[in-house]
Each structure stands twice: as structure tokens, then as C-alpha cells.
Coordinates of C-alpha atoms in Angstrom, one line a residue:
M1 CA -22.6 51.8 20.7
R2 CA -21.9 53.4 16.8
T3 CA -22.2 50.9 14.0
V4 CA -18.9 51.1 12.0
L5 CA -18.8 49.9 8.5
Q6 CA -15.2 48.9 7.0
G7 CA -14.5 48.5 3.5
H8 CA -17.0 50.1 1.9
R9 CA -16.8 53.4 -0.3
I10 CA -19.9 55.3 0.3
L11 CA -20.9 59.0 -1.4
A12 CA -23.7 60.9 0.1
I13 CA -25.9 63.3 -2.5
I14 CA -27.7 65.3 -0.1
M15 CA -31.2 66.8 -1.7
A16 CA -31.3 70.5 -0.4
G17 CA -32.8 72.6 -3.5
G18 CA -36.5 72.3 -1.4
K19 CA -38.7 75.8 -1.6
G20 CA -40.6 74.7 1.3
E21 CA -43.7 76.8 0.1
R22 CA -46.2 75.7 3.1
L23 CA -43.3 77.2 5.3
M24 CA -43.9 80.7 4.0
P25 CA -42.8 83.5 5.4
L26 CA -40.1 81.3 6.7
T27 CA -39.0 80.4 3.1
E28 CA -39.8 83.3 1.5
Q29 CA -36.0 84.5 1.3
R30 CA -34.2 81.2 1.9
S31 CA -34.4 77.8 1.2
K32 CA -36.4 75.1 3.3
P33 CA -33.2 73.4 4.7
A34 CA -31.8 76.4 5.9
V35 CA -34.7 77.4 8.0
P36 CA -33.3 77.8 11.4
F37 CA -34.7 75.3 13.9
G38 CA -34.3 74.8 17.9
G39 CA -32.9 78.1 18.8
K40 CA -29.6 77.4 17.3
Y41 CA -29.5 75.2 14.3
R42 CA -30.7 74.9 10.6
I43 CA -33.0 72.1 9.5
V44 CA -30.0 70.8 7.0
D45 CA -27.7 70.3 10.2
F46 CA -29.7 67.4 11.0
V47 CA -29.2 65.1 8.0
L48 CA -25.3 66.3 7.7
S49 CA -25.0 65.3 11.5
N50 CA -26.0 61.9 10.9
F51 CA -23.8 61.1 8.2
L52 CA -21.0 62.8 10.2
N53 CA -21.4 60.8 13.1
S54 CA -22.2 57.5 10.9
D55 CA -18.5 58.0 9.7
I56 CA -19.6 59.0 6.4
M57 CA -17.6 61.8 5.2
A58 CA -17.8 62.3 1.6
M59 CA -20.9 64.8 0.7
Y60 CA -22.3 66.8 -2.2
V61 CA -25.1 69.0 -1.4
L62 CA -27.2 69.9 -4.3
V63 CA -29.1 73.4 -3.9
Q64 CA -31.4 75.3 -5.8
Y65 CA -33.8 77.3 -4.6
R66 CA -33.0 80.9 -2.8
S67 CA -29.4 78.5 -1.9
Q68 CA -27.4 81.9 -0.8
S69 CA -28.0 81.6 3.1
L70 CA -27.6 77.6 3.0
I71 CA -24.4 77.9 1.0
E72 CA -23.1 80.6 3.5
H73 CA -24.3 78.4 6.4
L74 CA -22.5 75.4 4.7
R75 CA -19.3 77.5 4.7
R76 CA -19.1 78.5 8.2
A77 CA -20.4 75.5 9.9
W78 CA -19.3 72.5 7.9
R79 CA -16.0 72.8 6.3
I80 CA -14.2 69.4 7.0
G81 CA -11.6 67.3 5.2
G82 CA -8.8 69.4 4.7
R83 CA -5.9 67.4 2.9
I84 CA -7.8 64.0 3.2
K85 CA -9.7 63.7 -0.8
Q86 CA -12.3 61.4 0.8
H87 CA -13.4 63.8 3.5
F88 CA -15.3 66.9 2.2
I89 CA -19.2 68.5 2.2
T90 CA -19.2 70.2 -1.0
V91 CA -22.2 72.3 -2.2
V92 CA -23.2 71.6 -6.0
P93 CA -25.1 74.5 -7.6
P94 CA -28.2 74.1 -9.9
Q95 CA -26.8 72.9 -13.7
M96 CA -29.0 74.3 -16.2
K97 CA -30.2 71.6 -18.2
A98 CA -29.1 70.8 -22.1
R99 CA -33.2 71.3 -23.1
G100 CA -33.4 74.3 -20.7
G101 CA -35.0 75.2 -17.3
W102 CA -33.7 73.7 -14.0
Y103 CA -33.9 70.4 -11.8
E104 CA -37.7 68.8 -12.5
G105 CA -37.5 66.3 -9.6
T106 CA -34.6 64.3 -7.4
A107 CA -34.0 61.8 -9.5
D108 CA -33.9 64.9 -12.7
A109 CA -31.0 66.6 -10.2
V110 CA -28.9 63.9 -9.3
Y111 CA -29.0 62.7 -13.6
H112 CA -27.6 65.9 -13.9
N113 CA -24.9 65.8 -11.4
L114 CA -24.0 62.2 -12.9
N115 CA -20.3 63.4 -13.1
I116 CA -19.6 63.9 -9.5
I117 CA -20.8 60.1 -8.9
R118 CA -18.6 58.7 -11.5
D119 CA -15.3 60.8 -10.3
F120 CA -16.0 59.5 -6.9
E121 CA -16.0 55.8 -8.1
P122 CA -18.5 54.7 -4.9
D123 CA -19.7 51.4 -4.3
L124 CA -23.1 52.8 -2.7
V125 CA -25.0 56.3 -3.2
A126 CA -26.9 57.6 -0.3
V127 CA -29.4 60.0 -1.8
F128 CA -30.8 61.9 1.3
G129 CA -33.4 64.6 1.8
A130 CA -32.6 67.7 3.4
D131 CA -35.4 69.0 5.2
H132 CA -36.6 66.5 7.9
I133 CA -36.0 66.9 11.7
Y134 CA -34.6 63.1 13.0
R135 CA -31.4 61.5 14.0
M136 CA -30.1 58.0 12.1
D137 CA -27.4 55.9 12.7
I138 CA -27.1 55.2 8.8
N139 CA -24.6 52.4 8.8
Q140 CA -27.4 50.4 10.4
M141 CA -29.4 50.8 7.2
I142 CA -26.6 49.9 4.9
Q143 CA -25.9 46.8 7.2
F144 CA -29.4 45.8 6.5
H145 CA -28.9 46.8 2.6
R146 CA -25.9 44.2 2.5
A147 CA -27.6 41.4 4.5
K148 CA -30.4 41.8 2.4
Q149 CA -28.5 41.8 -0.9
A150 CA -30.6 44.7 -2.1
A151 CA -30.0 46.7 -4.8
V152 CA -31.6 49.7 -3.7
T153 CA -33.2 50.3 0.1
V154 CA -35.6 52.5 0.9
A155 CA -36.2 54.0 4.2
A156 CA -39.8 53.7 5.6
L157 CA -41.2 55.1 8.6
P158 CA -44.5 53.0 10.0
V159 CA -47.4 55.4 10.3
P160 CA -51.1 54.5 11.9
L161 CA -53.2 53.4 8.7
D162 CA -56.0 56.1 9.2
A163 CA -52.9 58.8 8.8
A164 CA -51.4 56.9 6.0
M165 CA -53.2 59.3 3.2
G166 CA -50.8 61.9 3.1
F167 CA -47.7 59.9 2.7
G168 CA -46.1 58.2 -0.2
I169 CA -47.0 54.4 1.0
I170 CA -44.6 51.9 0.8
E171 CA -46.0 48.1 -0.2
A172 CA -43.7 45.4 1.2
D173 CA -44.0 41.7 1.5
C174 CA -42.9 39.9 4.8
E175 CA -39.0 39.7 3.8
S176 CA -39.1 43.5 3.5
R177 CA -39.1 43.3 -0.3
V178 CA -40.9 46.1 -2.0
T179 CA -43.9 45.2 -4.3
G180 CA -45.1 48.4 -5.0
F181 CA -45.6 52.3 -4.0
Q182 CA -48.8 54.6 -3.6
E183 CA -48.7 58.3 -3.7
K184 CA -51.2 59.7 -0.9
P185 CA -53.5 56.9 -1.6
T186 CA -57.0 56.8 -0.3
H187 CA -56.8 52.8 0.5
P188 CA -53.3 52.6 2.1
K189 CA -51.9 49.0 2.1
H190 CA -51.0 48.0 5.8
M191 CA -47.4 47.0 6.7
P192 CA -46.8 43.1 6.6
Q193 CA -47.8 41.4 9.8
D194 CA -49.2 45.0 11.2
P195 CA -52.4 45.3 10.2
E196 CA -52.5 49.3 12.1
H197 CA -49.4 50.6 10.0
A198 CA -48.6 51.2 6.6
Y199 CA -44.9 52.0 5.6
S200 CA -44.3 55.7 4.3
S201 CA -41.1 56.8 2.6
M202 CA -38.8 59.2 4.3
G203 CA -37.1 60.0 0.9
N204 CA -34.1 58.3 1.8
Y205 CA -32.2 56.2 -0.6
L206 CA -29.4 53.7 -0.8
F207 CA -28.6 52.6 -4.1
D208 CA -25.9 50.5 -5.4
A209 CA -23.8 53.1 -7.4
D210 CA -23.5 51.2 -11.0
L211 CA -27.6 50.3 -11.0
L212 CA -28.1 54.3 -10.2
I213 CA -25.7 55.5 -13.0
K214 CA -27.7 52.9 -15.1
V215 CA -31.5 53.8 -14.6
L216 CA -31.0 57.2 -14.8
E217 CA -29.0 57.6 -17.9
E218 CA -32.0 55.3 -19.5
D219 CA -35.2 57.1 -17.5
A220 CA -34.2 60.4 -16.4
S221 CA -32.4 61.4 -19.7
Q222 CA -36.0 61.7 -21.0
P223 CA -37.8 64.9 -21.3
G224 CA -40.3 65.7 -18.2
S225 CA -40.3 65.3 -14.3
H226 CA -38.2 62.6 -12.6
D227 CA -38.6 61.7 -9.1
F228 CA -37.0 58.8 -7.3
G229 CA -40.3 58.0 -5.1
R230 CA -42.9 58.5 -8.0
D231 CA -41.0 57.3 -10.6
I232 CA -37.6 55.8 -10.1
I233 CA -38.5 53.0 -7.2
P234 CA -41.7 52.1 -9.0
H235 CA -39.6 51.3 -12.2
L236 CA -37.2 49.6 -10.3
I237 CA -39.2 47.0 -8.1
Q238 CA -40.0 44.5 -11.1
D239 CA -36.3 43.4 -12.2
H240 CA -34.3 44.6 -8.9
R241 CA -34.2 43.5 -5.3
V242 CA -35.8 46.9 -3.9
M243 CA -35.7 46.6 0.4
A244 CA -37.7 48.7 2.7
Y245 CA -35.5 49.4 6.0
N246 CA -37.8 50.1 9.0
F247 CA -36.5 53.3 10.4
C248 CA -38.0 52.3 13.7
D249 CA -35.2 49.8 13.8
N250 CA -32.8 52.0 13.9
I251 CA -30.9 52.3 17.5
V252 CA -29.3 55.8 17.7
P253 CA -26.6 55.7 20.5
G254 CA -27.1 58.1 23.6
T255 CA -31.3 57.9 23.2
K256 CA -33.0 58.3 26.4
P257 CA -35.9 55.7 27.4
Y258 CA -38.3 58.5 27.6
E259 CA -37.6 59.9 23.9
E260 CA -40.2 58.6 20.8
Q261 CA -38.7 55.7 19.3
G262 CA -38.3 56.4 15.6
Y263 CA -38.6 60.2 16.1
W264 CA -39.0 61.8 12.3
R265 CA -40.9 65.0 11.4
D266 CA -41.8 66.3 8.1
V267 CA -41.9 70.2 9.1
G268 CA -43.0 70.7 5.9
T269 CA -46.0 73.4 7.3
L270 CA -45.9 76.1 10.0
D271 CA -48.2 74.1 12.0
A272 CA -45.3 71.0 12.0
Y273 CA -42.6 73.2 12.3
W274 CA -44.0 75.0 15.5
E275 CA -44.9 71.1 17.1
A276 CA -41.3 69.9 16.2
H277 CA -40.3 72.8 18.7
M278 CA -42.4 71.6 21.3
D279 CA -41.3 68.3 21.2
M280 CA -37.9 69.2 22.9
L281 CA -39.0 70.9 25.5
G282 CA -39.8 69.7 29.2
S283 CA -37.7 67.5 31.2
T284 CA -38.7 64.2 29.2
P285 CA -38.7 65.8 25.9
L286 CA -39.9 63.7 22.5
L287 CA -36.8 64.6 21.1
D288 CA -33.6 65.4 23.2
L289 CA -31.1 67.1 21.7
R290 CA -28.6 67.0 25.0
N291 CA -27.3 63.6 23.2
Q292 CA -23.1 63.6 23.6
E293 CA -23.2 60.6 21.7
W294 CA -24.9 61.6 18.8
P295 CA -24.4 65.5 18.6
I296 CA -26.1 67.6 16.0
L297 CA -23.6 70.0 14.9
T298 CA -24.0 73.4 13.5
D299 CA -22.1 76.7 13.2
T300 CA -20.3 78.7 16.3
F301 CA -21.8 82.2 17.4
D302 CA -19.7 84.8 19.1
G303 CA -21.5 85.8 21.7
P304 CA -22.0 85.5 25.4
T305 CA -24.0 82.9 27.3
A306 CA -27.7 83.7 27.7
S307 CA -28.7 85.8 30.8
F308 CA -31.5 86.0 33.0
A309 CA -32.1 89.0 35.6
R310 CA -35.5 88.4 37.6
A311 CA -36.8 86.3 34.8
T312 CA -39.1 83.3 35.4
I313 CA -38.3 80.4 32.6
E314 CA -40.7 77.3 32.5
D315 CA -39.8 74.2 29.7
S316 CA -38.1 76.6 27.6
L317 CA -35.1 76.5 25.7
V318 CA -33.0 79.7 25.4
G319 CA -30.3 80.8 23.0
Q320 CA -26.5 81.9 23.5
G321 CA -26.2 85.7 23.6
S322 CA -29.9 86.3 24.5
L323 CA -31.2 88.5 27.6
V324 CA -34.1 88.1 29.4
T325 CA -35.0 90.6 31.9
D326 CA -37.8 90.4 34.2
A327 CA -39.9 88.7 31.9
K328 CA -42.0 85.0 31.8
I329 CA -41.2 82.6 29.2
R330 CA -43.3 79.6 29.2
R331 CA -42.6 76.0 27.1
S332 CA -41.0 78.5 24.5
V333 CA -37.9 78.4 22.0
I334 CA -35.9 81.1 21.9
G335 CA -33.2 81.8 19.7
R336 CA -29.8 83.5 19.9
N337 CA -28.9 87.2 20.5
V338 CA -32.6 87.8 21.5
H339 CA -33.5 90.6 24.2
I340 CA -36.7 90.5 26.1
E341 CA -37.6 93.7 28.4
H342 CA -39.2 93.8 31.8
G343 CA -42.8 92.8 31.8
V344 CA -42.9 90.7 28.7
E345 CA -45.1 87.1 28.7
I346 CA -44.1 84.5 26.2
D347 CA -46.0 81.0 25.7
E348 CA -45.4 78.7 23.4
C349 CA -43.6 80.7 21.2
V350 CA -40.9 80.1 18.6
I351 CA -38.5 83.4 18.6
L352 CA -35.8 83.2 16.1
D353 CA -32.6 85.1 16.2
G354 CA -31.9 89.2 16.8
T355 CA -35.0 89.9 17.7
R356 CA -36.1 92.4 20.2
I357 CA -39.3 92.5 22.3
G358 CA -40.3 95.1 24.3
S359 CA -41.5 95.7 27.7
K360 CA -45.0 94.5 28.4
A361 CA -45.5 92.8 25.0
R362 CA -47.6 89.5 25.7
L363 CA -47.1 86.7 22.7
R364 CA -49.0 83.6 22.7
R365 CA -48.0 80.6 19.6
V366 CA -46.4 83.2 17.7
I367 CA -43.6 82.3 15.4
V368 CA -41.4 85.5 15.1
D369 CA -38.8 85.2 12.1
R370 CA -35.1 86.9 12.9
Y371 CA -34.4 90.5 13.6
N372 CA -37.8 91.6 14.5
A373 CA -38.6 94.4 17.0
I374 CA -41.6 93.8 18.5
P375 CA -42.9 97.2 20.5
Q376 CA -44.1 97.4 23.6
S377 CA -47.2 96.6 25.1
A378 CA -48.3 94.3 21.9
E379 CA -50.6 91.9 22.3
I380 CA -50.1 89.2 19.8
G381 CA -51.8 86.1 19.8
F382 CA -54.7 86.5 21.4
V383 CA -57.5 87.8 19.3
P384 CA -57.6 86.0 16.4
E385 CA -60.0 88.6 14.2
V386 CA -57.2 91.4 15.1
D387 CA -54.1 89.1 14.2
R388 CA -55.9 88.2 11.1
K389 CA -55.9 91.7 9.9
Q390 CA -52.1 92.2 10.7
Y391 CA -50.4 88.8 10.5
Q392 CA -50.1 85.6 8.8
T393 CA -52.1 82.6 10.7
T394 CA -52.9 79.3 10.3
Q395 CA -56.1 77.4 10.6
S396 CA -54.5 76.1 14.1
G397 CA -54.4 79.9 15.4
L398 CA -50.5 80.4 15.2
V399 CA -49.2 83.5 14.1
L400 CA -46.4 84.2 11.7
L401 CA -43.9 87.4 11.9
A402 CA -42.2 87.7 8.5
R403 CA -38.7 88.2 8.6
G404 CA -37.6 91.9 10.2
Q405 CA -35.2 94.5 9.4
S406 CA -34.5 96.3 12.9
G407 CA -33.8 93.4 15.5
D408 CA -30.5 93.3 16.7
K409 CA -27.9 91.8 14.0
S410 CA -24.5 91.9 16.2
G411 CA -22.3 88.6 16.5
F412 CA -23.7 87.9 13.0
N413 CA -21.9 88.3 9.9
A414 CA -23.8 90.0 6.8
P415 CA -24.0 86.8 4.6
V416 CA -25.9 84.6 7.2
C417 CA -28.4 87.4 8.2
L418 CA -31.1 85.4 6.4

């Protein structure tokens, strides 16, 4: 059952300007939040759906890097509100700073848009990232914030201590009050009463609105980079109640028993992006998006139902409008309007929208960006030495095909072809 809070004026600010440099070439022409995911979504759809499902309807989306694809997606998929002034999803373009240049950190981005907070006059401001895969009932975090009489609450994900060196680590006491912050520490401190895990920051914050305005006016107005996790939160913990909210305590309605409790993935690398797709496959996936109580929403696609003719499909997702003819697909995610011809074999691949795969082609552990045309009898992902000469590859052996030009774009409007 959903948690609904009454009597609170809440404004969401979604940070959607990330470059996603480690996701190249998927981010060569689009920002990280605009990268397609799961056969039909964009990464940004997850955070927006979490707010919408939590009945938080006032959202500003701050964009910056290569934002046109994201802006067009939001225009098509996320039109809400109408005549209700408190219900909106509005794109905020980057503001050139008075001293020149673009945003230097997450806090700097919010500082240069303080006018939208003042105009809305919220009690709470939720500052969330737009580049992670997860589901979350944000009202439960707000309840925690109120119950703890917090000034700031940071969403925290428990991670194994031996893997914590790659994260921003939150130090907290037994009452969940934050006492320190370590950026990718060599010797991370464990969670209170749990010596095997550490609290990693998810980059999602709740602020009392007056405090947020005050601290940004004092700190972010100075020259230099300003980031919430690196600069603002460590500054606040001495004099204000900054609390850590354990994300694993968040219960999303409709979650199945076999799903991973507290599923959250930073798909910031190509390997992590591929692994998150594999997490959705099979009869008992770690993340099951067939949740009608907490749907992940996106744009509509004017295409027919996926069609299969003499095809063998095993533990895979196939998007709307795709046609598979006498082919074998195993543990793969196929996007929309993908045409797969006879004799094709696809194994553990992520194929994005509008791709055409010629007859008798064989692909294994390949990520194919939109609108590619794979020639017949091609073999990709089988001989690393050959793949490295033609394509981008990762150390684990994944092969990446950058966005093509000759695939099938029917059913897609031109502005969202990225």
C-alpha cells in the first residue's frame, strides 16, 4: 500500500545534466539520463516515475549536456498538470553564470536556479539524480525525515565493506545521524551495528527549503566547484541534523519476493549498463518491471505488437513493433522496431530501437545502439582480437556498436531519433 503524506508542499529538482563519459559511445549524442534502457524506457523515466507514483507532482528537471534528446523525450512522455498549477514537469535549461561558464557541480546548478524554489515556496525540496535504475517510495523517506526532525536527509544504500572504496561513504551513528562523509575512502567505515557493510550515498537528498536556500547563498555563491555530497553535506553535519535514510527499509508496493530488496544500480559504465539489463530477465528477475502497483512510465510508441515467426526466444524481452523471423534469441533485451531476419543467433545482447540484423548474423554479449544495420552473416562478440579492430570493447569482452544511420526509423518522430 502506498504511503501518502498530506499537508506538505514538496518540490522535486531532478539533476539531469550528466555527461556519462564512461558510457561512451551511448552518450556521444545524448546525456546519460536520455540513454535508452530496458527495451522501451530512458534512464530518466525511473526517477520521474518514482516521484509520480509517490504523488509528488511538482518537478523541475535541470539539463545541461547534449540535452535535446532528453528535452524531446520529456515533451512527449511527461506532459502532466494542465490547469493545476502545482502539477508540472518543467525542463530548466542551463543558466550561464554571472562569472561565466556552466554549472560546476550539483549544488552550483541548484544555486543558479534558486528563483524556482523561492517562487514555489515549498516546505521540502527533494534533490534527486536522474541516472540510476531503481524504484523508491519517496514518501517513506519524507516520513523518516519528519520523524527524525531532520534538516537534511541523505538516501543511503548499504554496500559490502570490501566494495565500498568505489563509493561516497556516509558515516552515521546508531540514531542514523550523519557524522562524516568520505569520498571513495581507502578504509571505509562500516555502518552502525553492521561491521560488514558501509553506507554509500545515492545522491538523493531531502532539504528543509529554508536551509537549502540559506546554505547555497552562503557557500555556492563563492567561486569554484560546489557539489552536494563533496561540499554541502560535510559543511552541514556539524550544526544541523543530517540523517541517513536506509534505502533497504523502503518497501515498494507490488515488489515480488524473488526481487532484490533495495535494488539500485548506477549504470555509469557499459558493463554496469549491460548487467542491469541482464537483471531484468528470466522468470524471477532481480528487478521485475511487471509491477502494476508501481509502474515505470515512458512515452507511447505507435507500432504494432511484437511479432515472431518460427522464432526461439529464451529469457528475453522484446519491444513493441519488432519482428523476429526464424531466429534464436537467448537472454537478451530487444528494443522497439527491431527486425531480426532468419538464421540469426543473439545471445546476451542489448539491441536498441530501430536496428536491423541481417540473416545468419551471430551476436554474443553485444550492445547495439539505435538504428544500426548488421550485415548478413556477421559475427560479433566471438573473436576479441577481431572485435577490437572494428568496434569499441570493454575489458570484460563486451562489444559496443555506436549509433547507426541506416536502421529503421519508422514509428519514431525525427526529434527523438537520438
